[in-house]
Coordinates of C-alpha atoms in Angstrom, one line a residue:
X214 CA 90.8 72.7 341.4
X215 CA 93.7 70.5 341.1
X216 CA 97.2 70.4 342.9
X217 CA 99.9 72.8 341.0
X218 CA 101.8 71.2 338.5
X219 CA 104.1 73.9 337.6
X220 CA 106.3 76.4 339.6
X221 CA 104.4 79.0 341.9
X222 CA 105.1 81.7 344.0
X223 CA 104.6 81.5 347.9
X224 CA 103.7 84.3 349.5
X225 CA 107.0 86.3 351.4
X226 CA 105.3 88.6 354.0
X227 CA 101.7 89.0 355.3
X228 CA 101.8 92.7 353.5
X229 CA 102.1 90.7 349.8
X230 CA 99.3 88.6 351.3
X231 CA 97.2 91.1 352.0
X232 CA 97.5 92.9 348.4
X233 CA 96.5 89.7 347.2
X234 CA 93.4 89.0 349.4
X235 CA 92.1 92.7 348.7
X236 CA 92.6 92.2 344.9
X237 CA 90.8 89.5 344.9
X238 CA 87.7 90.8 346.9
X239 CA 88.7 88.0 349.8
X240 CA 89.2 90.8 352.5
X241 CA 88.1 94.0 353.2
X242 CA 90.1 97.0 351.4
X243 CA 90.2 98.4 355.0
X244 CA 91.5 95.1 356.9
X245 CA 94.8 95.1 358.5
X246 CA 95.2 91.5 359.0
X247 CA 94.3 88.0 356.9
X248 CA 91.1 86.1 358.3
X249 CA 89.8 82.6 358.1
X250 CA 88.8 81.7 354.5
X251 CA 86.8 78.4 354.0
X252 CA 86.2 75.9 351.2
X253 CA 83.4 73.9 350.3
X254 CA 83.2 71.9 346.8
X255 CA 84.6 69.4 345.1
X256 CA 87.2 68.2 347.8
X257 CA 84.8 68.7 350.8
X258 CA 81.2 68.4 350.7
X259 CA 81.3 70.5 354.4
X260 CA 82.8 74.1 354.9
X261 CA 86.4 73.6 355.9
X262 CA 89.0 76.0 356.7
X263 CA 91.9 76.7 354.3
X264 CA 94.8 79.1 354.0
X265 CA 95.5 81.0 350.8
X266 CA 99.6 80.4 350.7
X267 CA 100.6 81.8 346.9
X268 CA 99.9 82.1 343.4
X269 CA 100.4 80.4 340.1
X270 CA 100.4 82.4 336.3
X271 CA 98.7 85.6 337.8
X272 CA 95.4 83.4 337.5
X273 CA 95.0 80.7 340.1
X274 CA 95.5 81.2 344.0
X275 CA 97.1 78.2 345.7
X276 CA 95.8 77.4 349.1
X277 CA 96.2 74.7 351.8
X278 CA 93.6 72.2 352.2
X279 CA 93.3 69.6 355.0
X280 CA 97.4 69.6 354.5
X281 CA 97.4 69.2 350.7
X282 CA 98.1 71.9 348.3
X283 CA 95.4 72.9 345.5
X284 CA 94.7 75.5 342.6
X285 CA 91.8 77.5 342.6
X286 CA 90.4 80.6 340.6
X287 CA 90.1 83.4 343.4
X288 CA 86.8 84.6 342.3
X289 CA 85.6 80.7 342.8
X290 CA 87.1 80.8 346.1
X291 CA 85.4 83.8 346.9
X292 CA 81.7 83.0 346.1
X293 CA 82.4 79.9 348.7
X294 CA 82.7 82.2 351.7
X295 CA 79.8 81.8 353.7
X296 CA 78.2 84.8 355.6
X297 CA 78.9 85.7 359.2
X298 CA 75.3 84.3 360.2
X299 CA 76.4 80.9 358.4
X300 CA 79.2 80.8 360.3
X301 CA 77.6 81.3 363.6
X302 CA 75.3 79.0 363.0
X303 CA 78.0 76.2 362.1
X304 CA 80.1 77.3 364.9
X305 CA 83.2 78.2 363.0
X306 CA 85.2 81.0 363.8
X307 CA 86.3 83.6 361.1
X308 CA 89.2 85.1 362.8
X309 CA 92.8 85.1 361.6
X310 CA 94.2 82.0 360.8
X311 CA 97.2 80.6 363.2
X312 CA 100.3 80.9 362.5
X313 CA 102.5 80.2 360.1
X314 CA 100.5 81.4 357.1
X315 CA 103.3 81.9 354.8
X316 CA 105.2 78.7 353.9
X317 CA 108.1 78.1 351.2
X318 CA 106.8 75.2 349.3
X319 CA 108.4 73.5 346.3
X320 CA 106.2 72.0 343.4
X321 CA 106.1 68.9 345.3
X322 CA 104.9 70.3 348.2
X323 CA 108.5 69.4 350.5
X324 CA 109.9 72.6 352.3
X325 CA 112.5 74.5 350.3
X326 CA 115.4 76.7 351.0
X327 CA 113.9 80.0 351.3
X328 CA 115.7 82.5 349.1
X329 CA 116.0 85.9 349.9
X330 CA 112.5 87.6 348.8
X331 CA 112.7 90.3 346.3
X332 CA 110.9 93.3 347.2
X333 CA 107.4 93.2 346.2
X334 CA 105.9 96.0 343.7
X335 CA 102.8 96.8 346.0
X336 CA 100.8 99.7 345.4
X337 CA 100.4 102.4 348.2
X338 CA 97.2 103.7 349.8
X339 CA 97.2 106.0 346.8
X340 CA 93.3 107.4 346.1
X341 CA 91.0 109.0 343.6
X342 CA 91.9 112.4 344.9
X343 CA 95.9 111.6 344.8
X344 CA 95.7 110.4 341.5
X345 CA 95.7 107.0 339.4
X346 CA 97.0 105.3 336.6
X347 CA 94.9 104.0 333.7
X348 CA 96.8 100.9 332.0
X349 CA 95.8 98.7 328.9
X350 CA 97.4 96.0 326.7
X351 CA 97.5 94.4 323.2
X352 CA 98.5 90.9 323.5
X353 CA 98.8 87.8 320.8
X354 CA 95.9 86.1 322.6
X355 CA 94.2 85.4 326.1
X356 CA 96.2 83.2 328.1
X357 CA 99.1 84.7 330.0
X358 CA 101.3 81.3 329.8
X359 CA 101.7 80.9 326.2
X360 CA 100.8 84.5 324.6
X361 CA 103.0 87.6 324.2
X362 CA 102.4 91.3 324.9
X363 CA 102.7 93.7 321.7
X364 CA 102.1 96.9 323.4
X365 CA 102.0 98.6 326.6
X366 CA 100.2 101.8 327.7
X367 CA 99.1 103.9 330.3
X368 CA 97.5 107.4 330.9
X369 CA 98.7 108.9 334.6
X370 CA 95.6 110.8 335.8
X371 CA 95.7 113.6 338.3
X372 CA 92.7 115.4 339.8
X373 CA 90.8 113.9 336.7
X374 CA 93.0 115.4 333.9
X375 CA 95.9 113.6 332.2
X376 CA 99.3 114.5 333.8
X377 CA 101.5 111.9 331.8
X378 CA 101.4 109.2 329.2
X379 CA 103.2 106.1 328.0
X380 CA 103.1 103.8 325.3
X381 CA 105.7 101.4 323.4
X382 CA 105.0 98.6 320.9
X383 CA 107.0 95.0 322.1
X384 CA 108.8 93.0 319.8
X385 CA 107.1 89.2 319.2
X386 CA 108.9 86.6 319.8
X387 CA 107.0 84.1 318.1
X388 CA 104.3 84.3 315.2
X389 CA 101.9 87.5 315.4
X390 CA 98.5 85.8 314.7
X391 CA 96.6 87.2 311.6
X392 CA 93.4 88.0 313.5
X393 CA 95.4 89.8 316.1
X394 CA 96.8 92.0 313.5
X395 CA 92.9 92.5 311.8
X396 CA 91.7 93.5 315.4
X397 CA 94.3 95.9 316.4
X398 CA 96.2 97.2 313.0
X399 CA 99.4 96.5 314.7
X400 CA 101.4 94.1 311.7
X401 CA 105.1 92.1 312.3
X402 CA 106.6 94.9 310.4
X403 CA 105.5 97.4 313.3
X404 CA 107.1 95.3 316.0
X405 CA 110.5 94.5 314.3
X406 CA 112.1 97.8 315.4
X407 CA 110.1 97.7 319.0
X408 CA 112.3 96.7 321.9
X409 CA 111.9 93.5 324.0
X410 CA 109.9 92.9 326.6
X411 CA 112.8 92.4 329.1
X412 CA 114.1 96.0 327.9
X413 CA 110.8 97.8 328.3
X414 CA 108.8 96.2 331.2
X415 CA 110.9 97.8 333.9
X416 CA 110.7 101.1 332.5
X417 CA 106.6 100.6 332.2
X418 CA 106.3 99.4 335.8
X419 CA 108.5 102.2 336.9
X420 CA 105.9 104.9 335.3
X421 CA 103.4 103.0 337.0
X422 CA 104.7 103.4 340.5
X423 CA 102.9 103.0 343.3
X424 CA 99.5 104.2 341.8
X425 CA 95.9 102.9 341.7
X426 CA 95.4 101.0 338.5
X427 CA 92.4 101.5 336.5
X428 CA 91.4 99.5 333.3
X429 CA 88.6 97.6 332.1
X430 CA 88.5 93.8 333.0
X431 CA 92.0 95.1 334.7
X432 CA 92.5 91.6 336.1
X433 CA 93.3 90.6 332.4
X434 CA 96.2 93.2 332.2
X435 CA 97.5 92.6 335.6
X436 CA 97.6 88.8 334.7
X437 CA 100.0 89.5 332.0
X438 CA 102.2 92.0 333.6
X439 CA 102.5 89.8 336.8
X440 CA 103.4 86.5 334.4
X441 CA 105.8 88.6 333.0
X442 CA 107.5 89.7 336.0
X443 CA 107.7 86.2 337.0
X444 CA 109.1 85.1 333.7
X445 CA 111.8 88.0 334.0
X446 CA 112.6 87.4 337.5
X447 CA 111.4 91.2 338.5
X448 CA 110.0 92.0 341.8
X449 CA 106.3 90.6 342.7
X450 CA 103.7 92.9 340.9
X451 CA 100.6 93.0 343.1
X452 CA 99.0 96.3 342.6
X453 CA 95.9 98.0 343.9
X454 CA 93.1 98.5 341.0
X455 CA 89.9 99.3 340.3
X456 CA 87.8 97.3 337.0
X457 CA 85.7 99.6 335.1
X458 CA 83.8 96.5 333.8
X459 CA 82.9 95.5 337.6
X460 CA 82.0 99.4 338.1
X461 CA 79.7 99.4 335.0
X462 CA 77.9 96.6 336.3
X463 CA 77.3 98.1 339.2
X464 CA 76.0 101.5 338.0
X465 CA 74.7 100.7 334.7
X466 CA 71.8 98.2 332.9
X467 CA 73.2 97.0 329.6
X468 CA 72.9 94.1 327.3
X469 CA 76.8 93.8 327.4
X470 CA 79.9 95.9 329.4
X471 CA 82.2 95.6 326.6
X472 CA 84.4 98.9 326.8
X473 CA 82.6 100.2 323.3
X474 CA 79.0 99.5 324.4
X475 CA 79.7 101.2 327.8
X476 CA 81.6 104.4 326.1
X477 CA 78.3 104.6 323.9
X478 CA 75.8 104.5 326.5
X479 CA 77.6 107.1 328.6
X480 CA 77.4 109.4 325.1
X481 CA 81.5 109.6 325.4
X482 CA 83.9 110.5 322.3
X483 CA 85.1 107.7 320.3
X484 CA 88.5 106.6 320.0
X485 CA 90.6 104.4 318.0
X486 CA 89.4 101.1 319.8
X487 CA 91.9 98.0 320.3
X488 CA 94.8 100.3 320.4
X489 CA 96.5 100.4 324.2
X490 CA 96.9 104.3 324.7
X491 CA 93.2 104.8 322.8
X492 CA 91.4 102.5 324.9
X493 CA 93.5 103.8 327.5
X494 CA 92.3 107.0 327.0
X495 CA 88.3 105.7 326.7
X496 CA 88.6 103.7 329.9
X497 CA 89.7 107.2 331.7
X498 CA 86.6 108.5 330.4
X499 CA 84.4 105.6 331.6
X500 CA 85.6 105.8 335.0
X501 CA 85.4 109.5 335.7
X502 CA 82.1 109.0 334.5
X503 CA 81.0 106.5 336.5
X504 CA 82.9 106.9 339.8
X505 CA 80.2 109.3 341.5
X506 CA 77.0 107.7 339.7
X507 CA 74.8 106.4 342.0
X508 CA 74.3 102.5 341.7
X509 CA 71.4 101.3 339.6
X510 CA 68.2 100.0 341.4
X511 CA 68.0 96.9 342.8
X512 CA 65.9 94.0 340.7
X513 CA 62.5 92.9 342.0
X514 CA 62.0 90.0 343.9
X515 CA 63.2 87.9 341.2
X516 CA 66.9 88.9 341.3
X517 CA 67.1 88.0 337.3
X518 CA 64.4 90.0 336.3
X519 CA 64.7 93.9 335.3
X520 CA 61.5 94.9 334.2
X521 CA 58.7 96.3 336.6
X522 CA 57.5 94.4 339.1
X523 CA 54.0 93.1 337.8
X524 CA 50.7 93.4 339.3
X525 CA 49.5 91.2 341.9
X526 CA 46.5 89.6 340.4
X527 CA 43.9 87.8 343.3
X528 CA 42.3 85.6 340.8
X529 CA 45.4 83.4 340.1
X530 CA 46.4 82.5 344.1
X531 CA 44.3 79.5 344.9
X532 CA 41.8 79.2 347.4
X533 CA 42.9 76.1 348.9
X534 CA 46.0 74.1 349.1
X535 CA 45.8 70.3 348.6
X536 CA 48.5 68.7 350.4
X537 CA 49.4 64.9 351.5
X538 CA 49.5 62.2 349.1
X539 CA 46.5 63.3 347.4
X540 CA 47.9 66.6 346.2
X541 CA 49.0 66.7 342.4
X542 CA 52.7 68.1 343.9
X543 CA 53.2 65.7 346.4
X544 CA 56.8 64.5 346.4
X545 CA 57.6 66.6 343.3
X546 CA 60.8 68.7 342.8
X547 CA 59.8 72.0 341.3
X548 CA 61.9 74.8 339.7
X549 CA 61.0 78.4 339.4
X550 CA 62.3 80.8 336.7
X551 CA 60.9 84.6 335.5
X552 CA 59.0 87.0 336.8
X553 CA 55.6 85.5 338.6
X554 CA 52.3 87.6 339.5
X555 CA 53.0 85.8 342.9
X556 CA 56.3 86.9 344.8
X557 CA 58.8 84.1 344.1
X558 CA 59.4 83.4 347.9
X559 CA 55.3 83.1 348.4
X560 CA 55.2 81.1 345.4
X561 CA 57.8 78.4 346.7
X562 CA 55.9 78.7 350.0
X563 CA 52.8 77.0 348.7
X564 CA 54.5 74.4 346.8
X565 CA 56.2 73.4 349.6
X566 CA 52.9 73.4 351.5
X567 CA 51.8 71.0 348.8
X568 CA 54.3 68.9 349.8
X569 CA 57.0 69.8 347.1
X570 CA 60.6 70.3 347.0
X571 CA 61.4 73.4 345.7
X572 CA 65.1 74.3 344.2
X573 CA 66.7 76.5 343.0
X574 CA 68.5 75.1 339.9
X575 CA 67.2 72.4 337.4
X576 CA 68.2 68.8 337.2
X577 CA 67.4 65.2 336.6
X578 CA 65.5 65.0 339.3
X579 CA 63.3 68.0 338.8
X580 CA 59.5 67.3 337.7
X581 CA 57.8 70.7 337.1
X582 CA 59.7 74.0 335.6
X583 CA 57.3 76.6 336.5
X584 CA 57.6 79.5 333.8
X585 CA 56.9 83.5 334.3
X586 CA 57.8 86.5 332.4
X587 CA 61.3 86.4 331.1
X588 CA 63.3 89.5 331.1
X589 CA 64.5 89.5 327.2
X590 CA 67.5 91.7 328.3
X591 CA 69.2 88.8 330.1
X592 CA 67.7 85.5 328.2
X593 CA 69.9 84.4 325.3
X594 CA 68.9 84.7 321.7
X595 CA 66.4 82.0 321.5
X596 CA 64.3 83.9 324.5
X597 CA 65.2 80.9 327.0
X598 CA 66.4 81.4 330.3
X599 CA 69.3 79.0 331.4
X600 CA 66.7 76.9 333.5
X601 CA 64.7 76.2 330.5
X602 CA 67.8 75.4 328.2
X603 CA 68.9 72.9 331.1
X604 CA 65.4 71.4 330.9
X605 CA 65.6 70.9 327.2
X606 CA 68.8 69.4 327.3
X607 CA 68.4 66.8 330.1
X608 CA 64.8 65.9 328.2
X609 CA 66.4 65.5 324.8
X610 CA 69.3 63.4 326.5
X611 CA 66.6 61.1 328.0
X612 CA 68.1 62.0 331.4
X613 CA 65.1 64.0 332.7
X614 CA 61.3 64.2 332.2
X615 CA 60.2 68.0 332.9
X616 CA 56.8 69.2 332.4
X617 CA 56.5 72.9 331.8
X618 CA 54.1 74.8 333.9
X619 CA 52.6 78.5 333.2
X620 CA 51.7 80.0 336.5
X621 CA 48.1 79.5 335.8
X622 CA 48.6 76.1 335.7
X623 CA 50.5 76.0 338.8
X624 CA 47.7 77.7 340.9
X625 CA 44.9 75.3 339.3
X626 CA 47.3 72.1 340.4
X627 CA 48.1 73.6 344.0
X628 CA 44.2 73.5 344.3
X629 CA 44.2 69.8 343.1
X630 CA 42.4 70.8 340.3
X631 CA 44.0 69.3 336.7
X632 CA 44.5 72.5 334.4
X633 CA 42.3 72.4 331.3
X634 CA 45.4 72.9 329.4
X635 CA 47.8 69.9 329.7
X636 CA 51.1 70.7 330.7
X637 CA 53.7 69.6 328.4
X638 CA 56.9 68.8 328.1
X639 CA 59.7 70.9 327.5
X640 CA 60.5 69.9 324.0
X641 CA 63.6 70.5 322.3
X642 CA 63.8 73.0 319.1
X643 CA 64.3 71.3 315.9
X644 CA 68.2 70.9 315.2
X645 CA 69.5 72.3 312.2
X646 CA 72.1 70.0 310.6
X647 CA 74.7 72.0 308.6
X648 CA 74.4 70.9 304.7
X649 CA 76.7 68.3 303.7
X650 CA 77.7 70.9 300.5
X651 CA 79.3 73.1 303.2
X652 CA 82.5 70.7 304.1
X653 CA 85.3 70.5 302.3
X654 CA 84.9 68.1 299.1
X655 CA 87.0 65.4 301.0
X656 CA 85.1 65.5 303.9
X657 CA 81.6 65.1 301.9
X658 CA 82.9 61.6 300.3
X659 CA 81.9 58.9 303.1
X660 CA 84.6 57.9 305.4
X661 CA 83.4 54.3 305.2
X662 CA 82.8 54.6 301.4
X663 CA 79.3 53.2 301.9
X664 CA 76.2 52.7 299.7
X665 CA 73.6 55.5 300.5
X666 CA 71.8 54.0 303.4
X667 CA 75.1 53.3 305.4
X668 CA 76.1 57.0 304.7
X669 CA 72.8 58.4 305.5
X670 CA 72.7 56.9 308.8
X671 CA 76.3 57.6 309.9
X672 CA 75.6 61.4 309.3
X673 CA 72.8 61.1 311.4
X674 CA 74.6 59.4 314.1
X675 CA 77.7 62.4 313.7
X676 CA 75.5 64.8 313.6
X677 CA 74.0 64.0 317.3
X678 CA 77.5 63.6 318.6
X679 CA 78.5 67.1 317.3
X680 CA 75.2 68.6 318.9
X681 CA 76.0 67.4 322.2
X682 CA 79.4 68.7 321.7
X683 CA 78.4 72.0 320.6
X684 CA 75.8 72.3 323.6
X685 CA 79.1 71.7 325.9
X686 CA 80.4 75.0 324.1
X687 CA 83.4 72.8 322.8
X688 CA 84.8 73.0 319.6
X689 CA 84.1 69.9 317.5
X690 CA 87.8 69.9 315.6
X691 CA 88.9 67.5 318.3
X692 CA 86.3 65.0 317.4
X693 CA 88.1 62.2 315.8
X694 CA 87.2 59.5 313.4
X695 CA 89.9 56.8 313.2
X696 CA 89.9 53.8 311.5
X697 CA 91.1 50.8 312.9
X698 CA 91.3 47.3 311.2
X699 CA 87.7 46.0 311.2
X700 CA 85.7 48.9 312.6
X701 CA 85.6 52.9 312.9
X702 CA 86.4 54.6 316.4
X703 CA 85.0 57.8 317.6
X704 CA 86.4 60.0 320.1
X705 CA 87.0 63.5 321.4
X706 CA 89.6 64.8 322.8
X707 CA 91.1 61.5 325.1
X708 CA 87.2 60.3 325.2
X709 CA 86.5 57.0 323.7
X710 CA 82.6 57.8 322.5
X711 CA 81.5 54.8 320.1
X712 CA 83.0 52.0 317.7
X713 CA 81.0 51.6 314.8
X714 CA 81.1 48.9 312.1
X715 CA 78.9 48.4 309.0
X716 CA 80.4 44.9 307.6
X717 CA 79.0 42.1 305.2
X718 CA 79.0 39.8 308.1
X719 CA 78.3 41.7 311.3
X720 CA 77.4 45.4 312.0
X721 CA 77.1 47.0 315.3
X722 CA 77.5 49.9 317.3
X723 CA 80.0 49.4 320.5
X724 CA 79.4 52.1 323.5
X725 CA 80.9 52.2 326.7
X726 CA 79.2 49.6 329.1
X727 CA 79.1 51.8 332.7
X728 CA 77.8 54.7 330.7
X729 CA 75.3 52.8 328.4
X730 CA 74.0 49.8 330.0
X731 CA 71.7 51.4 332.6
X732 CA 70.6 53.5 329.4
X733 CA 69.8 50.5 327.2
X734 CA 67.8 49.0 329.7
X735 CA 65.8 51.4 330.4
X736 CA 65.2 51.9 326.7
X737 CA 64.8 48.1 326.1
X738 CA 67.4 48.2 323.3
X739 CA 69.1 45.0 323.2
X740 CA 72.4 44.5 323.4
X741 CA 75.5 41.8 323.7
X742 CA 78.2 41.6 326.0
X743 CA 81.6 40.2 324.7
X744 CA 83.7 38.4 327.2
X745 CA 86.4 39.7 325.0
X746 CA 86.4 43.0 325.8
X747 CA 84.1 43.4 328.6
X748 CA 84.3 47.2 329.3
X749 CA 82.3 47.8 326.0
X750 CA 78.5 46.5 325.2
X751 CA 77.4 46.0 321.5
X752 CA 74.0 47.0 319.5
X753 CA 73.9 44.4 317.1
X754 CA 72.7 45.8 313.8
X755 CA 70.9 44.0 310.9
X756 CA 70.6 47.1 308.7
X757 CA 71.7 50.5 309.3
X758 CA 68.6 52.1 310.0
X759 CA 68.7 49.9 313.4
X760 CA 70.8 52.5 314.9
X761 CA 68.1 55.5 314.5
X762 CA 66.4 54.7 317.8
X763 CA 69.7 54.4 319.5
X764 CA 70.8 58.1 318.8
X765 CA 69.4 59.7 322.2
X766 CA 71.6 56.7 323.9
X767 CA 74.7 57.5 321.9
X768 CA 74.0 61.4 322.6
X769 CA 73.6 60.4 326.4
X770 CA 76.9 58.2 326.1
X771 CA 78.7 61.2 324.3
X772 CA 77.7 63.6 327.2
X773 CA 78.8 61.1 329.9
X774 CA 82.3 60.3 328.1
X775 CA 82.9 64.7 327.9
X776 CA 81.8 64.6 331.5
X777 CA 84.7 61.8 332.5
X778 CA 87.3 63.9 331.0
X779 CA 89.4 65.2 333.8
X780 CA 88.9 68.8 334.0
X781 CA 92.6 70.6 334.5
X782 CA 91.6 73.9 336.2
X783 CA 88.4 75.7 337.5
X784 CA 88.9 78.7 335.1
X785 CA 91.1 80.5 332.8
X786 CA 90.2 84.0 334.6
X787 CA 87.2 84.7 332.2
X788 CA 84.4 83.8 334.3
X789 CA 82.8 87.3 333.5
X790 CA 83.3 87.1 329.7
X791 CA 81.8 83.2 330.0
X792 CA 79.2 84.1 331.8
X793 CA 77.8 87.0 330.2
X794 CA 77.9 85.0 327.1
X795 CA 76.2 81.7 329.1
X796 CA 79.2 79.7 327.5
X797 CA 83.1 79.0 327.2
X798 CA 84.4 82.4 325.2
X799 CA 88.1 81.0 325.2
X800 CA 89.3 80.3 321.6
X801 CA 91.7 77.7 322.7
X802 CA 89.8 74.1 322.0
X803 CA 92.2 72.5 324.4
X804 CA 91.7 75.1 327.3
X805 CA 87.9 74.7 327.2
X806 CA 88.4 70.9 327.3
X807 CA 89.8 70.9 330.6
X808 CA 88.0 74.3 332.3
X809 CA 85.7 73.3 335.5
X810 CA 83.7 76.4 335.0
X811 CA 82.8 75.7 331.3
X812 CA 81.1 72.2 332.7
X813 CA 79.5 74.3 335.3
X814 CA 77.7 76.7 332.8
X815 CA 76.9 73.5 330.2
X816 CA 74.9 72.5 333.6
X817 CA 73.0 75.9 333.8
X818 CA 74.7 77.4 336.5
X819 CA 75.9 80.6 336.3
X820 CA 78.1 82.3 338.7
X821 CA 78.4 86.1 337.4
X822 CA 76.6 88.9 335.8
X823 CA 73.3 89.6 335.0
X824 CA 72.6 85.9 333.9
X825 CA 73.6 84.9 337.1
X826 CA 71.4 81.6 338.3
X827 CA 73.2 80.4 341.5

């Protein structure tokens, strides 16, 4: 969450605010007035009131918090809202906020002259029985701030029957990416005779009217339309909408909720995918098939497990619990993952009785990870849950020492007995390093023009750094090796990772003192501090191979350097797609670097969809 650095749109009326809050599930659809919203996060560890005062780039909400303005993704703000019981326990009110709730702010936060507000394009109380309109856009990319609309389409539906259609290509002002042509079949020649967006958009908005809008990941389409209205100084676009992506998650259990996968699951006819009008037709058929369908049944006690609950086995229950300092779990931090034969709440209660602290997510303080049966449709291709993957990462980088327990080992240790099978640390899978011959010829040549031992050592260092970057869902194209006067600097984006020198008189690896000093002391690795550059410490190298024991330190320093890169925003709007993939899916490397939700995913916390861990 950051201060708004670009122009943003303040709400002009209570009606406009109500439409926005309902659209982003921050307010019940039947509500007639705003309610008090709350924030708890990076800027406040306690639950504090905040106000939504506007929006920016059709992606972020602008909130006023403790007298200052910040941008935040509305989905994140929705996740922060407490339950009524929590409000009562904290003696906080969820009544409507005090007036004035709508203020005109300039970018710097000062009051600006109030212009004559344009009449917002606001959806009426149109329902399914009155009709709705399905929309879909084709664009040059995924970012409404810099990418363009190249096709507009809509289907007006009345009583389940198509009443009218709208479709138009849109002339592209910039270069049409080749991959977009490959996906959609739309070529630059197709767009040359097409109208400009400023000419066709008013006609398209007129076709939409006040209808309820239906789309698959409809917030993406509405985001582009809203941004276009702002850029072209058209009336504010804030329609009511239904998202078939969210609807399919609620009604179906699928490994993927892409429109094509949902269509196949519902056994609907195939249309030409990735063309706007055909996708509208598919979306309409999906909506008609789902809207009256019952919700899928709730999951078992483990909310992440979709299979049938496991049978309870009395022999797995410990006959007695050894608590106090004599117990094997006393003072330990434990995390549970997967489906257990013992009910999850009961297993947590037994651990707490034994003196353990049970957490919901893995951190460097975790001592034991108790692993049950994992649902194969929810875990990654490696068969590991996100908690297991997080434990691997912490152990691999030297930040944790987490032991993996089976349920049988758990019960034995609760009774104070060391299991016959020794507990094993969560071990990383062997890393696969891409062969050098796959790289371009110029990259196969050592950048230091070294002899074989130095070159081999360098490639091992490079591999350690790249593996950390890839585990953080970042593109390693921003990894930069720059030759200085007597050494090479290694950096990623704006973060300096290391300085390396293999010279005839002196060789060393220089690391950030704040990030490396503690790690080096713990590992017992000798280093030097130079008064000429106190922000760095040097690991002296008598021969290139001396750096190999330091590779875990180098990986940990790389991780800290990545963590220190300032986040530019909470999320680009792809939270659901990223949650499904358990990684950042934004194709823009620069966007990934500044994404706060990417960092949350890298820590093992997933807020949305079937992989949800929080």
